[in-house]
Amino acid sequence: VYTKVDAHGTPVAISFPYSKEASKVRSLTEKNFHSVGDMRNATLFGKDRFPAGSSRSITITEGEMDALSVYQMLGSGYPVVSVRSASSAEADCKRERDYLNSFERIYLCLDNDPPGIDATAKIARLFDFNKVYHVKLSDYKDANAYLEAGKGDVFKRVWWNSKRFLPEG
């Protein structure tokens, strides 16, 4: 991840590389995003950092900052990747199904809002029931909010106590 600073040293943007050719850039002065390079083949942020099957589990988040936050709160010991957005989540995971399936457990930690909840259900259907665990966020909307609030220990308990994903109804 790269940070762009202005002439006074103030961070103004963050670049999240998806590949050598494509990055998503987030402005820090106002909440907007733009792409640099060809994002059509981009799927999971962070995938390049964790070889297939390199750990027992992998966590999928909805957002690059969430992926970085989960990685930090879990002690940098477990792979974490992010889908590009809730609307692309199912397609991103479908394209990377073999990669994600190389892990024994898949933890879904998407945003606790209607698009994130819907995307969680769609991703869960792609994999064997016994592999998918749901990190049910309740105190905050996303993982980064736990970190910003200084609630990393609470997040870790939620993650460690995750149960197999069960669809509503």
Short mmCIF file of N, CA and C in Angstrom, two decimals, residues 28-108:
data_model
loop_
_atom_site.label_atom_id
_atom_site.label_comp_id
_atom_site.label_asym_id
_atom_site.label_seq_id
_atom_site.Cartn_x
_atom_site.Cartn_y
_atom_site.Cartn_z
N LEU A 28 -8.12 10.78 0.64
CA LEU A 28 -8.32 10.94 2.08
C LEU A 28 -8.99 12.27 2.42
N THR A 29 -9.05 13.17 1.45
CA THR A 29 -9.67 14.46 1.70
C THR A 29 -11.19 14.39 1.53
N GLU A 30 -11.65 13.50 0.68
CA GLU A 30 -13.08 13.24 0.51
C GLU A 30 -13.21 11.78 0.13
N LYS A 31 -14.32 11.13 0.49
CA LYS A 31 -14.42 9.69 0.26
C LYS A 31 -14.78 9.42 -1.19
N ASN A 32 -13.75 9.28 -2.00
CA ASN A 32 -13.98 8.83 -3.37
C ASN A 32 -12.81 7.96 -3.81
N PHE A 33 -13.07 7.16 -4.83
CA PHE A 33 -12.10 6.20 -5.33
C PHE A 33 -11.94 6.39 -6.83
N HIS A 34 -10.77 6.04 -7.34
CA HIS A 34 -10.57 5.94 -8.77
C HIS A 34 -9.52 4.85 -9.02
N SER A 35 -9.47 4.39 -10.24
CA SER A 35 -8.54 3.32 -10.60
C SER A 35 -7.39 3.86 -11.42
N VAL A 36 -6.27 3.22 -11.28
CA VAL A 36 -5.11 3.49 -12.12
C VAL A 36 -4.76 2.18 -12.77
N GLY A 37 -4.73 2.16 -14.07
CA GLY A 37 -4.47 0.91 -14.79
C GLY A 37 -5.75 0.16 -15.06
N ASP A 38 -5.59 -1.05 -15.58
CA ASP A 38 -6.72 -1.88 -16.00
C ASP A 38 -7.18 -2.77 -14.85
N MET A 39 -8.33 -2.43 -14.25
CA MET A 39 -8.86 -3.19 -13.11
C MET A 39 -9.79 -4.34 -13.55
N ARG A 40 -9.98 -4.53 -14.86
CA ARG A 40 -10.92 -5.56 -15.32
C ARG A 40 -10.55 -6.96 -14.85
N ASN A 41 -9.27 -7.24 -14.72
CA ASN A 41 -8.85 -8.58 -14.28
C ASN A 41 -8.53 -8.64 -12.79
N ALA A 42 -8.70 -7.54 -12.09
CA ALA A 42 -8.45 -7.51 -10.65
C ALA A 42 -9.55 -8.28 -9.93
N THR A 43 -9.20 -8.98 -8.87
CA THR A 43 -10.21 -9.73 -8.11
C THR A 43 -10.04 -9.51 -6.62
N LEU A 44 -8.96 -10.00 -6.03
CA LEU A 44 -8.78 -9.94 -4.58
C LEU A 44 -7.55 -9.12 -4.21
N PHE A 45 -7.76 -8.06 -3.46
CA PHE A 45 -6.64 -7.29 -2.94
C PHE A 45 -5.92 -8.13 -1.89
N GLY A 46 -4.60 -8.22 -2.00
CA GLY A 46 -3.79 -8.95 -1.03
C GLY A 46 -3.45 -10.37 -1.45
N LYS A 47 -4.09 -10.87 -2.49
CA LYS A 47 -3.85 -12.26 -2.92
C LYS A 47 -2.38 -12.51 -3.23
N ASP A 48 -1.69 -11.52 -3.75
CA ASP A 48 -0.28 -11.68 -4.11
C ASP A 48 0.62 -11.87 -2.89
N ARG A 49 0.11 -11.58 -1.69
CA ARG A 49 0.90 -11.69 -0.47
C ARG A 49 0.79 -13.05 0.22
N PHE A 50 -0.19 -13.85 -0.19
CA PHE A 50 -0.45 -15.13 0.49
C PHE A 50 -0.58 -16.25 -0.53
N PRO A 51 0.42 -17.11 -0.64
CA PRO A 51 0.32 -18.22 -1.59
C PRO A 51 -0.87 -19.13 -1.25
N ALA A 52 -1.40 -19.77 -2.27
CA ALA A 52 -2.52 -20.69 -2.09
C ALA A 52 -2.17 -21.73 -1.03
N GLY A 53 -3.10 -21.98 -0.11
CA GLY A 53 -2.92 -22.99 0.92
C GLY A 53 -1.82 -22.71 1.92
N SER A 54 -1.36 -21.47 2.01
CA SER A 54 -0.23 -21.14 2.87
C SER A 54 -0.59 -21.11 4.35
N SER A 55 -1.85 -21.23 4.68
CA SER A 55 -2.30 -21.22 6.06
C SER A 55 -3.55 -22.09 6.15
N ARG A 56 -3.97 -22.35 7.36
CA ARG A 56 -5.19 -23.14 7.54
C ARG A 56 -6.43 -22.36 7.12
N SER A 57 -6.39 -21.03 7.30
CA SER A 57 -7.58 -20.23 7.02
C SER A 57 -7.23 -18.96 6.26
N ILE A 58 -8.26 -18.38 5.65
CA ILE A 58 -8.16 -17.09 4.99
C ILE A 58 -9.41 -16.29 5.34
N THR A 59 -9.26 -14.99 5.49
CA THR A 59 -10.39 -14.11 5.77
C THR A 59 -10.63 -13.22 4.56
N ILE A 60 -11.90 -13.07 4.19
CA ILE A 60 -12.30 -12.20 3.08
C ILE A 60 -13.05 -11.01 3.66
N THR A 61 -12.60 -9.81 3.30
CA THR A 61 -13.26 -8.59 3.76
C THR A 61 -13.85 -7.84 2.56
N GLU A 62 -14.59 -6.80 2.87
CA GLU A 62 -15.16 -5.92 1.85
C GLU A 62 -14.47 -4.56 2.00
N GLY A 63 -13.32 -4.44 1.40
CA GLY A 63 -12.59 -3.19 1.49
C GLY A 63 -11.14 -3.41 1.89
N GLU A 64 -10.29 -2.69 1.23
CA GLU A 64 -8.86 -2.84 1.44
C GLU A 64 -8.44 -2.44 2.85
N MET A 65 -9.00 -1.35 3.38
CA MET A 65 -8.65 -0.93 4.75
C MET A 65 -9.09 -1.98 5.75
N ASP A 66 -10.22 -2.63 5.48
CA ASP A 66 -10.68 -3.70 6.37
C ASP A 66 -9.70 -4.87 6.34
N ALA A 67 -9.19 -5.21 5.16
CA ALA A 67 -8.22 -6.31 5.05
C ALA A 67 -6.96 -5.98 5.86
N LEU A 68 -6.47 -4.76 5.72
CA LEU A 68 -5.28 -4.36 6.47
C LEU A 68 -5.55 -4.37 7.97
N SER A 69 -6.75 -3.94 8.36
CA SER A 69 -7.12 -3.89 9.78
C SER A 69 -7.21 -5.28 10.38
N VAL A 70 -7.86 -6.21 9.66
CA VAL A 70 -7.98 -7.59 10.16
C VAL A 70 -6.60 -8.21 10.29
N TYR A 71 -5.77 -8.01 9.29
CA TYR A 71 -4.41 -8.56 9.33
C TYR A 71 -3.67 -8.06 10.57
N GLN A 72 -3.79 -6.78 10.86
CA GLN A 72 -3.14 -6.20 12.03
C GLN A 72 -3.74 -6.73 13.33
N MET A 73 -5.07 -6.76 13.43
CA MET A 73 -5.71 -7.17 14.68
C MET A 73 -5.48 -8.65 14.99
N LEU A 74 -5.30 -9.47 13.95
CA LEU A 74 -5.05 -10.89 14.18
C LEU A 74 -3.57 -11.19 14.35
N GLY A 75 -2.76 -10.16 14.48
CA GLY A 75 -1.34 -10.36 14.76
C GLY A 75 -0.51 -10.69 13.55
N SER A 76 -0.97 -10.35 12.37
CA SER A 76 -0.22 -10.57 11.12
C SER A 76 0.12 -12.03 10.90
N GLY A 77 -0.72 -12.92 11.40
CA GLY A 77 -0.42 -14.34 11.27
C GLY A 77 -1.35 -15.11 10.34
N TYR A 78 -2.36 -14.44 9.80
CA TYR A 78 -3.34 -15.14 8.97
C TYR A 78 -3.60 -14.37 7.68
N PRO A 79 -3.70 -15.07 6.56
CA PRO A 79 -3.99 -14.38 5.30
C PRO A 79 -5.33 -13.66 5.32
N VAL A 80 -5.34 -12.47 4.74
CA VAL A 80 -6.56 -11.67 4.61
C VAL A 80 -6.56 -11.05 3.22
N VAL A 81 -7.68 -11.16 2.53
CA VAL A 81 -7.84 -10.55 1.22
C VAL A 81 -9.14 -9.75 1.22
N SER A 82 -9.29 -8.90 0.23
CA SER A 82 -10.51 -8.10 0.11
C SER A 82 -11.07 -8.21 -1.29
N VAL A 83 -12.39 -8.28 -1.38
CA VAL A 83 -13.06 -8.14 -2.66
C VAL A 83 -13.04 -6.67 -3.04
N ARG A 84 -13.29 -6.35 -4.29
CA ARG A 84 -13.26 -4.96 -4.74
C ARG A 84 -14.40 -4.16 -4.14
N SER A 85 -15.57 -4.79 -4.01
CA SER A 85 -16.75 -4.12 -3.44
C SER A 85 -17.81 -5.18 -3.17
N ALA A 86 -18.87 -4.81 -2.47
CA ALA A 86 -19.97 -5.74 -2.22
C ALA A 86 -20.61 -6.18 -3.53
N SER A 87 -20.73 -5.26 -4.47
CA SER A 87 -21.38 -5.60 -5.74
C SER A 87 -20.54 -6.54 -6.61
N SER A 88 -19.23 -6.54 -6.45
CA SER A 88 -18.37 -7.44 -7.23
C SER A 88 -17.94 -8.67 -6.45
N ALA A 89 -18.34 -8.78 -5.20
CA ALA A 89 -17.83 -9.82 -4.30
C ALA A 89 -18.03 -11.23 -4.84
N GLU A 90 -19.23 -11.54 -5.27
CA GLU A 90 -19.50 -12.90 -5.76
C GLU A 90 -18.63 -13.22 -6.98
N ALA A 91 -18.58 -12.30 -7.94
CA ALA A 91 -17.77 -12.52 -9.14
C ALA A 91 -16.28 -12.62 -8.80
N ASP A 92 -15.80 -11.76 -7.89
CA ASP A 92 -14.39 -11.81 -7.49
C ASP A 92 -14.04 -13.18 -6.90
N CYS A 93 -14.90 -13.67 -6.03
CA CYS A 93 -14.62 -14.95 -5.37
C CYS A 93 -14.83 -16.13 -6.31
N LYS A 94 -15.75 -16.01 -7.22
CA LYS A 94 -15.97 -17.07 -8.21
C LYS A 94 -14.73 -17.22 -9.09
N ARG A 95 -14.14 -16.10 -9.49
CA ARG A 95 -12.94 -16.15 -10.32
C ARG A 95 -11.74 -16.70 -9.55
N GLU A 96 -11.74 -16.54 -8.24
CA GLU A 96 -10.62 -17.01 -7.41
C GLU A 96 -11.02 -18.23 -6.57
N ARG A 97 -12.02 -18.96 -7.02
CA ARG A 97 -12.54 -20.10 -6.25
C ARG A 97 -11.45 -21.12 -5.92
N ASP A 98 -10.64 -21.50 -6.88
CA ASP A 98 -9.58 -22.49 -6.63
C ASP A 98 -8.60 -21.99 -5.57
N TYR A 99 -8.22 -20.73 -5.69
CA TYR A 99 -7.30 -20.14 -4.71
C TYR A 99 -7.93 -20.18 -3.32
N LEU A 100 -9.14 -19.68 -3.17
CA LEU A 100 -9.80 -19.64 -1.86
C LEU A 100 -10.05 -21.05 -1.32
N ASN A 101 -10.38 -21.97 -2.19
CA ASN A 101 -10.64 -23.36 -1.77
C ASN A 101 -9.39 -24.07 -1.29
N SER A 102 -8.21 -23.50 -1.55
CA SER A 102 -6.96 -24.13 -1.10
C SER A 102 -6.77 -24.00 0.41
N PHE A 103 -7.60 -23.21 1.06
CA PHE A 103 -7.55 -23.03 2.51
C PHE A 103 -8.63 -23.90 3.15
N GLU A 104 -8.36 -24.43 4.35
CA GLU A 104 -9.33 -25.29 5.03
C GLU A 104 -10.56 -24.53 5.48
N ARG A 105 -10.37 -23.29 5.92
CA ARG A 105 -11.47 -22.45 6.39
C ARG A 105 -11.45 -21.12 5.66
N ILE A 106 -12.66 -20.64 5.35
CA ILE A 106 -12.83 -19.34 4.72
C ILE A 106 -13.71 -18.50 5.64
N TYR A 107 -13.12 -17.45 6.21
CA TYR A 107 -13.86 -16.56 7.10
C TYR A 107 -14.39 -15.38 6.29
N LEU A 108 -15.69 -15.16 6.35
CA LEU A 108 -16.32 -14.05 5.65
C LEU A 108 -16.54 -12.91 6.64
#
